[in-house]
Amino acid sequence: FDRALPGSINLGLGEPDLPTPDVIRKEAARIVVEEQNGYTQHAGLPSLRERIASDYRFLEGKTERVIVTAGSQEALYLTLMTLVDVGDEVLLPDPGFVAYPTIVRMAGGTPIFYSLPAGNDFEFDAEDFRRRLSPRTKVVVCISPSNPTGRTLSNEDLRAMAAALEGTGVHVISDEIYIELYYTHEKPSTISDFYERTIVIGGLSKSMSMTGWRLGWLCGDESVIKSALVLHGYVTTCASTVSQKAALASWSDEAERAREEIRRTFRERRDHLLSIIESELGLRAISPRGAFYTMVDVSAYGDSMSVAERMLEQRVITVPGSAFGTEGEGFLRVSFCADREVLDEGVRRMNEALKG
Amino acid sequence: FDRALPGSINLGLGEPDLPTPDVIRKEAARIVVEEQNGYTQHAGLPSLRERIASDYRFLEGKTERVIVTAGSQEALYLTLMTLVDVGDEVLLPDPGFVAYPTIVRMAGGTPIFYSLPAGNDFEFDAEDFRRRLSPRTKVVVCISPSNPTGRTLSNEDLRAMAAALEGTGVHVISDEIYIELYYTHEKPSTISDFYERTIVIGGLSKSMSMTGWRLGWLCGDESVIKSALVLHGYVTTCASTVSQKAALASWSDEAERAREEIRRTFRERRDHLLSIIESELGLRAISPRGAFYTMVDVSAYGDSMSVAERMLEQRVITVPGSAFGTEGEGFLRVSFCADREVLDEGVRRMNEALKG
């Protein structure tokens, strides 16, 4: 990003360009003027924890199984630091979000990768997953919809994962930050409906275009939550009170309509982007079922890093797939956090970079 | 706190009851409506980092030596996690903020305590400080004005501390979260003007009544800042963008007037509280030069925990001094984050508890 030329088009972004819905903005404006915003309880506003708990069947309405955090990034950090000890193995998706292996190493753990094979459109491979499990496996991280691929785990995938873990005592961290951004008929399923020892990580950053508000959560297993809460108190005390109160508005009907509109917009962009990648570039791109990324197969043009460099020279920013693991090599992650005209121009420049 | 009876008066609070100044609230209302609030750079908004850098002589205006955090709590966590390795000794004030030894232990370090002796009104004791230094000392934490005592370090204290550390390579963490809340003629000095290897921790929570906004910072030594920034990215990504933008207004003239008004209010309360503690209770209380706490000597009535329990039964919340270390034993921390009438009633109840 730092070496991008002036006037570059950014298709590398991991943040929605759509505005935060009005229902949130108006409520936030009222809150900062009318209310005093002191500390909340470390775990967050009880009313907010209640709404969050109501979204997850496996919590059985227990608000004490929810912690509100400074974005889902803090939730991920707290959960991994709480669960992983020196020498533990942690199973991570390949390709997957770059923060996972780094935090695992910070905690003294060893990242082990299970493949979401590029050759099979980055679908879950239950057999490979089972092979990576060992007696030292302490934690599994899964993410659906996925960053970087936009693929989701099917009920069959989730059942296979749960079956492989049954009786092992392993904890699953289910990163569901993209779960409200789906382009399927129904919201993707969550492993928490199939496997008990799950910690779900969620937040409003992506689905409500609230990245800068730093509002996330983790919820699940009571003993893990209890330990994570102590750490949370020492790390940030509590999430922003303004963001917490404004977040309450995202369980309203108006917010639900805003989410539907956001989904509709991203779905149209997705379809458009896939279509021009095929028609203009003649390249294979993964069809995402959620999130706002696709993986474009550029293996015919060299390794992903050097292709991304050539793109940069043509003033279009993408992320080399190798950043996400070995299965990502040969692909570029291209996001559709941009409107139709920008996507058109971005793909035009990608074409120049490839033909140049 | 959890066992407080209904209708209790809270003199145990560590958070100002005064409202966030209008200049901040109005600006925040404008920001949430008019602007999109996406991620900032991990280190924070460049304009905000510039203002913060301008407040500290030792930074020489270098914004890259500043990180904006989710409150000063995150700044403290990042700094200790960055500086302390397994086996390191960390010198902490006794009495002092309870989070210091806990985070030091999380990092694998050993807390060693230097005395701020109760017998000398919790003043800095240079000789004791020098005695606690060892070849394994990696970090020193100092806080001025102090939580829990409200005492400040004088220029003479700071010079003595710097002289003791000269040539050792030890880093000082200077917790300056209360530095704008002073009741002396001039703002208290900072060790950063006397000792080079200093990391300053600051924020707006206390001085601008913005606890729930989670806006703090750390600044200092370039190599430490660089490492802390990497950790910060994985812990919270960035501080709330709304809070960061609103914070910019706290360098305005209007904000400076608000700070003066806040200081005046707290000074009056301090004087009133000290006077009624003497006249109504006949007890010795430490005269704070900053922050919003005093330490009340209740040693004639038993240990601080049991006296605090008796206060709870009379529906007044205080914090036993033993929570802050061995030098705090025999004292209660009483805060003046409450108006005159509440302080009067609180002291009346304290009197009942003591005479009962």
Coordinates of N, CA, C and O in Angstrom, one line a residue, chain A residues 14-20 25-26 28-40 70-71 73-75 77 81 98-100 102-103 106 205-206 208-214 230-243, chain B residues 14-20 25-26 28-40 70-71 73-75 77 81 98-100 102-103 106 205-206 208-214 230-243:
Chain A
G14 N -9.9 -3.9 2.8 CA -10.7 -4.8 3.6 C -11.7 -4.0 4.4 O -12.0 -4.4 5.5
E15 N -12.2 -3.0 3.8 CA -13.2 -2.2 4.6 C -14.2 -1.6 3.6 O -13.9 -1.2 2.5
P16 N -15.5 -1.7 4.0 CA -16.6 -1.3 3.1 C -16.5 0.2 2.8 O -16.2 1.0 3.7
D17 N -16.7 0.6 1.6 CA -16.8 2.0 1.2 C -18.2 2.6 1.4 O -18.3 3.8 1.4
L18 N -19.2 1.7 1.6 CA -20.5 2.2 1.9 C -20.6 3.0 3.2 O -19.9 2.7 4.1
P19 N -21.5 4.0 3.3 CA -21.6 4.8 4.5 C -22.2 4.0 5.7 O -23.1 3.1 5.4
T20 N -21.8 4.3 6.9 CA -22.6 3.8 8.0 C -24.0 4.2 7.9 O -24.3 5.4 7.6
R25 N -25.9 6.6 12.7 CA -25.3 8.0 12.8 C -26.1 8.9 13.6 O -25.6 9.7 14.4
K26 N -27.4 8.9 13.4 CA -28.3 9.8 14.1 C -28.3 9.4 15.6 O -28.3 10.3 16.5
A28 N -26.0 8.0 17.2 CA -24.7 8.4 17.8 C -24.6 9.9 18.1 O -24.1 10.3 19.1
A29 N -25.2 10.7 17.2 CA -25.2 12.1 17.4 C -26.0 12.5 18.6 O -25.6 13.4 19.4
R30 N -27.1 11.8 18.9 CA -27.9 12.0 20.0 C -27.1 11.6 21.3 O -27.1 12.4 22.3
I31 N -26.5 10.5 21.2 CA -25.8 10.0 22.4 C -24.6 10.9 22.9 O -24.5 11.2 24.1
V32 N -23.9 11.4 21.9 CA -22.7 12.2 22.3 C -23.1 13.6 22.9 O -22.5 14.1 23.7
V33 N -24.3 14.0 22.5 CA -24.8 15.3 23.0 C -25.6 15.1 24.3 O -25.3 15.8 25.3
E34 N -26.5 14.2 24.3 CA -27.4 14.1 25.4 C -26.9 13.3 26.6 O -27.4 13.4 27.7
E35 N -26.0 12.3 26.3 CA -25.6 11.4 27.4 C -24.2 11.6 27.8 O -23.3 12.0 27.0
Q36 N -23.9 11.3 29.1 CA -22.5 11.2 29.5 C -22.0 9.8 29.2 O -22.7 8.8 29.4
N37 N -20.8 9.8 28.7 CA -20.3 8.5 28.2 C -19.1 8.0 29.0 O -17.9 8.1 28.6
G38 N -19.3 7.5 30.2 CA -18.3 7.0 31.1 C -18.0 5.6 30.8 O -18.5 5.0 29.8
Y39 N -17.1 5.0 31.6 CA -16.9 3.5 31.5 C -18.2 2.7 31.5 O -19.1 3.1 32.2
T40 N -18.2 1.7 30.7 CA -19.3 0.7 30.9 C -18.6 -0.4 31.8 O -17.4 -0.4 32.0
A70 N -13.2 -3.9 21.6 CA -12.8 -2.8 20.7 C -12.6 -3.4 19.3 O -11.4 -3.5 18.8
G71 N -13.7 -3.8 18.7 CA -13.6 -4.4 17.3 C -13.3 -5.9 17.5 O -13.0 -6.4 18.5
Q73 N -11.1 -7.5 16.1 CA -9.6 -7.7 16.3 C -9.2 -8.0 17.7 O -8.5 -8.9 18.0
E74 N -9.8 -7.1 18.7 CA -9.5 -7.4 20.1 C -10.1 -8.7 20.5 O -9.5 -9.4 21.3
A75 N -11.3 -9.0 20.0 CA -11.9 -10.3 20.4 C -11.0 -11.5 20.0 O -10.8 -12.4 20.8
Y77 N -7.7 -11.4 19.5 CA -6.5 -11.3 20.3 C -6.8 -11.9 21.7 O -6.0 -12.8 22.1
M81 N -5.0 -15.4 23.0 CA -4.1 -15.3 24.2 C -4.7 -16.1 25.4 O -3.9 -16.6 26.2
V98 N -4.2 -13.0 7.8 CA -2.8 -13.0 8.2 C -2.6 -12.8 9.8 O -1.5 -13.2 10.3
A99 N -3.5 -12.3 10.5 CA -3.3 -12.0 11.9 C -3.3 -13.4 12.7 O -2.7 -13.4 13.8
Y100 N -4.0 -14.4 12.2 CA -4.1 -15.6 13.0 C -2.7 -16.2 13.3 O -2.4 -16.4 14.5
T102 N 0.2 -14.9 13.4 CA 1.1 -14.0 14.2 C 0.7 -14.0 15.6 O 1.5 -14.1 16.5
I103 N -0.6 -13.9 15.9 CA -1.1 -13.9 17.3 C -0.8 -15.3 18.0 O -0.4 -15.4 19.1
M106 N 2.7 -15.2 19.0 CA 2.8 -14.3 20.2 C 2.5 -15.0 21.4 O 3.1 -14.8 22.5
S205 N -18.2 -4.0 12.2 CA -17.3 -3.3 11.3 C -17.7 -3.5 9.8 O -17.8 -2.5 9.1
K206 N -17.9 -4.7 9.4 CA -18.1 -5.0 8.0 C -19.5 -4.9 7.6 O -19.8 -4.2 6.6
M208 N -22.0 -3.2 9.0 CA -22.7 -1.9 9.2 C -21.7 -0.8 8.8 O -21.9 0.4 9.1
S209 N -20.6 -1.1 8.1 CA -19.7 -0.1 7.7 C -19.2 0.7 8.8 O -19.3 1.9 8.8
M210 N -18.8 0.1 9.9 CA -18.4 0.7 11.1 C -17.0 0.4 11.6 O -16.7 0.3 12.8
T211 N -16.1 0.2 10.6 CA -14.8 -0.2 10.9 C -14.1 0.7 12.0 O -13.5 0.2 12.9
G212 N -14.2 2.0 11.8 CA -13.5 2.9 12.7 C -14.2 3.0 14.1 O -13.6 3.7 15.0
W213 N -15.3 2.4 14.3 CA -16.0 2.5 15.5 C -15.5 1.5 16.6 O -15.8 1.6 17.7
R214 N -14.8 0.5 16.1 CA -14.2 -0.5 17.0 C -15.2 -1.2 17.9 O -15.2 -1.0 19.1
V230 N -11.0 -11.0 32.1 CA -9.9 -10.4 32.9 C -8.9 -9.7 32.0 O -8.5 -8.6 32.3
L231 N -8.4 -10.4 31.0 CA -7.5 -9.9 30.1 C -8.0 -8.6 29.4 O -7.3 -7.6 29.4
H232 N -9.2 -8.7 29.0 CA -9.9 -7.5 28.3 C -9.8 -6.3 29.2 O -9.5 -5.1 28.8
G233 N -10.1 -6.4 30.5 CA -10.0 -5.3 31.5 C -8.6 -4.7 31.5 O -8.5 -3.4 31.5
Y234 N -7.6 -5.5 31.4 CA -6.2 -4.9 31.4 C -5.8 -4.4 30.0 O -4.9 -3.6 29.9
V235 N -6.4 -4.9 28.9 CA -6.0 -4.5 27.6 C -6.7 -3.2 27.2 O -6.0 -2.2 26.7
T236 N -8.0 -3.1 27.4 CA -8.7 -1.8 26.9 C -9.7 -1.3 27.9 O -10.4 -0.3 27.6
T237 N -9.9 -2.0 29.0 CA -11.0 -1.6 30.0 C -12.3 -2.0 29.5 O -13.0 -2.8 30.0
C238 N -12.8 -1.2 28.5 CA -14.1 -1.5 27.8 C -14.0 -0.9 26.4 O -13.2 -0.1 26.1
A239 N -15.0 -1.4 25.6 CA -15.1 -0.8 24.2 C -15.7 0.6 24.4 O -16.3 1.0 25.4
S240 N -15.5 1.4 23.4 CA -16.0 2.8 23.3 C -17.5 2.8 23.7 O -18.3 2.1 23.1
T241 N -17.8 3.6 24.7 CA -19.2 3.7 25.2 C -20.1 4.2 24.1 O -21.3 3.8 23.9
V242 N -19.6 5.2 23.4 CA -20.4 5.8 22.3 C -20.7 4.7 21.2 O -21.9 4.6 20.8
S243 N -19.7 4.0 20.9 CA -19.9 2.9 19.9 C -20.9 1.8 20.4 O -21.7 1.3 19.7
Chain B
G14 N -13.0 6.0 40.1 CA -11.8 6.4 39.5 C -12.2 7.1 38.2 O -11.5 7.1 37.2
E15 N -13.3 7.8 38.2 CA -13.7 8.5 36.9 C -14.5 9.7 37.3 O -15.3 9.8 38.2
P16 N -14.2 10.8 36.6 CA -14.8 12.1 36.8 C -16.3 12.1 36.6 O -16.8 11.4 35.7
D17 N -17.1 12.7 37.5 CA -18.5 12.8 37.3 C -18.9 14.0 36.5 O -20.0 14.2 36.0
L18 N -17.9 14.9 36.2 CA -18.2 16.1 35.4 C -18.4 15.8 34.0 O -17.9 14.8 33.5
P19 N -19.3 16.5 33.3 CA -19.6 16.2 31.9 C -18.4 16.4 31.0 O -17.6 17.3 31.2
T20 N -18.4 15.7 29.9 CA -17.4 15.9 28.8 C -17.7 17.4 28.3 O -18.9 17.7 28.1
R25 N -18.3 17.4 22.7 CA -19.6 16.8 22.3 C -20.1 17.3 21.0 O -20.6 16.5 20.2
K26 N -20.1 18.6 20.8 CA -20.6 19.2 19.5 C -19.8 18.7 18.3 O -20.3 18.4 17.3
A28 N -18.1 16.0 18.1 CA -18.4 14.5 17.9 C -19.7 14.3 17.2 O -19.8 13.5 16.3
A29 N -20.7 15.1 17.6 CA -22.0 15.0 16.9 C -21.9 15.4 15.4 O -22.5 14.7 14.5
R30 N -21.1 16.4 15.1 CA -20.8 16.7 13.7 C -20.1 15.6 13.0 O -20.5 15.2 11.8
I31 N -19.1 15.0 13.6 CA -18.3 14.0 13.0 C -19.1 12.7 12.6 O -19.0 12.2 11.5
V32 N -20.0 12.3 13.6 CA -20.7 11.0 13.3 C -21.7 11.2 12.2 O -22.1 10.3 11.5
V33 N -22.3 12.4 12.1 CA -23.3 12.7 11.0 C -22.6 13.0 9.7 O -22.9 12.4 8.6
E34 N -21.6 13.9 9.7 CA -21.1 14.4 8.4 C -20.0 13.5 7.8 O -19.7 13.6 6.6
E35 N -19.2 12.8 8.6 CA -18.1 12.1 8.1 C -18.2 10.6 8.2 O -18.9 10.1 9.0
Q36 N -17.5 9.9 7.3 CA -17.5 8.5 7.4 C -16.3 8.1 8.3 O -15.2 8.7 8.2
N37 N -16.5 7.2 9.2 CA -15.5 6.9 10.1 C -14.9 5.5 10.0 O -15.2 4.6 10.7
G38 N -14.0 5.4 9.0 CA -13.3 4.1 8.7 C -12.1 4.0 9.6 O -11.8 4.8 10.4
Y39 N -11.3 2.9 9.3 CA -10.1 2.8 10.0 C -9.2 4.0 9.9 O -9.2 4.6 8.8
T40 N -8.4 4.4 10.9 CA -7.3 5.3 10.7 C -6.1 4.4 10.5 O -6.1 3.2 10.6
A70 N -6.6 2.8 22.5 CA -7.9 2.7 23.0 C -7.8 3.0 24.5 O -8.0 2.1 25.4
G71 N -7.6 4.3 24.9 CA -7.4 4.6 26.3 C -6.0 4.4 26.7 O -5.2 3.7 26.1
Q73 N -5.1 2.7 29.2 CA -5.0 1.4 29.6 C -4.3 0.5 28.5 O -3.4 -0.2 28.8
E74 N -4.8 0.7 27.3 CA -4.1 0.0 26.2 C -2.6 0.4 26.0 O -1.8 -0.4 25.8
A75 N -2.4 1.7 26.2 CA -1.0 2.2 26.1 C -0.1 1.6 27.1 O 1.0 1.1 26.8
Y77 N -0.7 -1.4 28.6 CA -0.5 -2.8 28.3 C 0.5 -3.0 27.2 O 1.4 -3.8 27.3
M81 N 4.1 -5.0 27.7 CA 4.2 -6.2 26.9 C 5.4 -6.0 26.0 O 6.1 -7.0 25.7
V98 N -3.3 -0.8 40.6 CA -3.3 -2.2 40.7 C -2.9 -3.0 39.4 O -2.5 -4.1 39.4
A99 N -3.1 -2.3 38.2 CA -2.9 -3.0 36.9 C -1.4 -3.2 36.7 O -1.0 -4.1 36.0
Y100 N -0.5 -2.4 37.3 CA 0.9 -2.5 37.0 C 1.5 -3.9 37.3 O 2.0 -4.5 36.4
T102 N 0.0 -6.7 37.8 CA -0.7 -7.8 37.1 C -0.1 -7.9 35.6 O 0.2 -9.0 35.2
I103 N 0.0 -6.8 34.9 CA 0.5 -6.8 33.6 C 1.9 -7.2 33.5 O 2.4 -8.0 32.6
M106 N 1.9 -10.9 33.7 CA 1.4 -11.4 32.4 C 2.6 -11.5 31.4 O 2.7 -12.4 30.6
S205 N -9.1 10.7 29.2 CA -10.1 10.1 30.0 C -10.4 11.0 31.3 O -11.6 11.3 31.6
K206 N -9.4 11.3 32.0 CA -9.6 12.0 33.3 C -9.7 13.5 33.1 O -10.6 14.1 33.7
M208 N -10.6 15.4 30.5 CA -11.7 15.9 29.7 C -13.0 15.0 30.0 O -13.9 15.1 29.2
S209 N -13.0 14.3 31.1 CA -14.1 13.5 31.4 C -14.6 12.6 30.2 O -15.7 12.6 29.8
M210 N -13.6 11.9 29.7 CA -13.9 11.1 28.5 C -13.5 9.6 28.7 O -13.1 9.0 27.7
T211 N -13.8 9.1 29.9 CA -13.4 7.7 30.1 C -13.9 6.7 29.1 O -13.2 5.9 28.7
G212 N -15.2 6.9 28.8 CA -15.8 5.9 27.9 C -15.5 6.1 26.4 O -15.8 5.2 25.6
W213 N -14.7 7.1 26.1 CA -14.4 7.4 24.7 C -13.1 6.6 24.3 O -12.8 6.4 23.2
R214 N -12.4 6.1 25.3 CA -11.2 5.3 25.1 C -10.2 5.9 24.1 O -10.0 5.5 23.0
V230 N 3.3 -2.5 16.3 CA 3.0 -3.8 15.7 C 2.0 -4.5 16.6 O 0.9 -5.0 16.1
L231 N 2.3 -4.6 17.9 CA 1.3 -5.2 18.8 C 0.0 -4.5 18.8 O -1.1 -5.2 18.7
H232 N 0.0 -3.2 18.8 CA -1.3 -2.4 18.8 C -2.1 -2.8 17.6 O -3.4 -2.9 17.7
G233 N -1.5 -3.0 16.4 CA -2.3 -3.4 15.2 C -3.0 -4.7 15.5 O -4.2 -4.9 15.0
Y234 N -2.4 -5.7 16.2 CA -3.0 -7.0 16.4 C -4.0 -6.9 17.6 O -4.9 -7.8 17.7
V235 N -3.8 -6.0 18.5 CA -4.7 -5.9 19.7 C -6.0 -5.2 19.4 O -7.1 -5.6 19.7
T236 N -5.9 -4.0 18.7 CA -7.2 -3.2 18.5 C -7.2 -2.6 17.1 O -8.2 -1.9 16.8
T237 N -6.3 -2.8 16.3 CA -6.2 -2.2 14.9 C -5.9 -0.7 15.1 O -4.8 -0.2 14.7
C238 N -6.9 0.1 15.6 CA -6.7 1.5 15.9 C -7.7 1.9 16.9 O -8.7 1.2 17.2
A239 N -7.5 3.1 17.5 CA -8.5 3.6 18.4 C -9.7 4.1 17.7 O -9.7 4.3 16.5
S240 N -10.8 4.2 18.4 CA -12.1 4.7 17.7 C -11.8 6.0 16.9 O -11.3 6.9 17.4
T241 N -12.2 5.9 15.7 CA -12.0 7.1 14.8 C -12.8 8.3 15.2 O -12.4 9.4 15.2
V242 N -14.0 8.0 15.7 CA -14.9 9.1 16.2 C -14.2 9.8 17.4 O -14.1 11.0 17.5
S243 N -13.7 9.0 18.3 CA -13.0 9.5 19.5 C -11.7 10.3 19.1 O -11.4 11.3 19.6

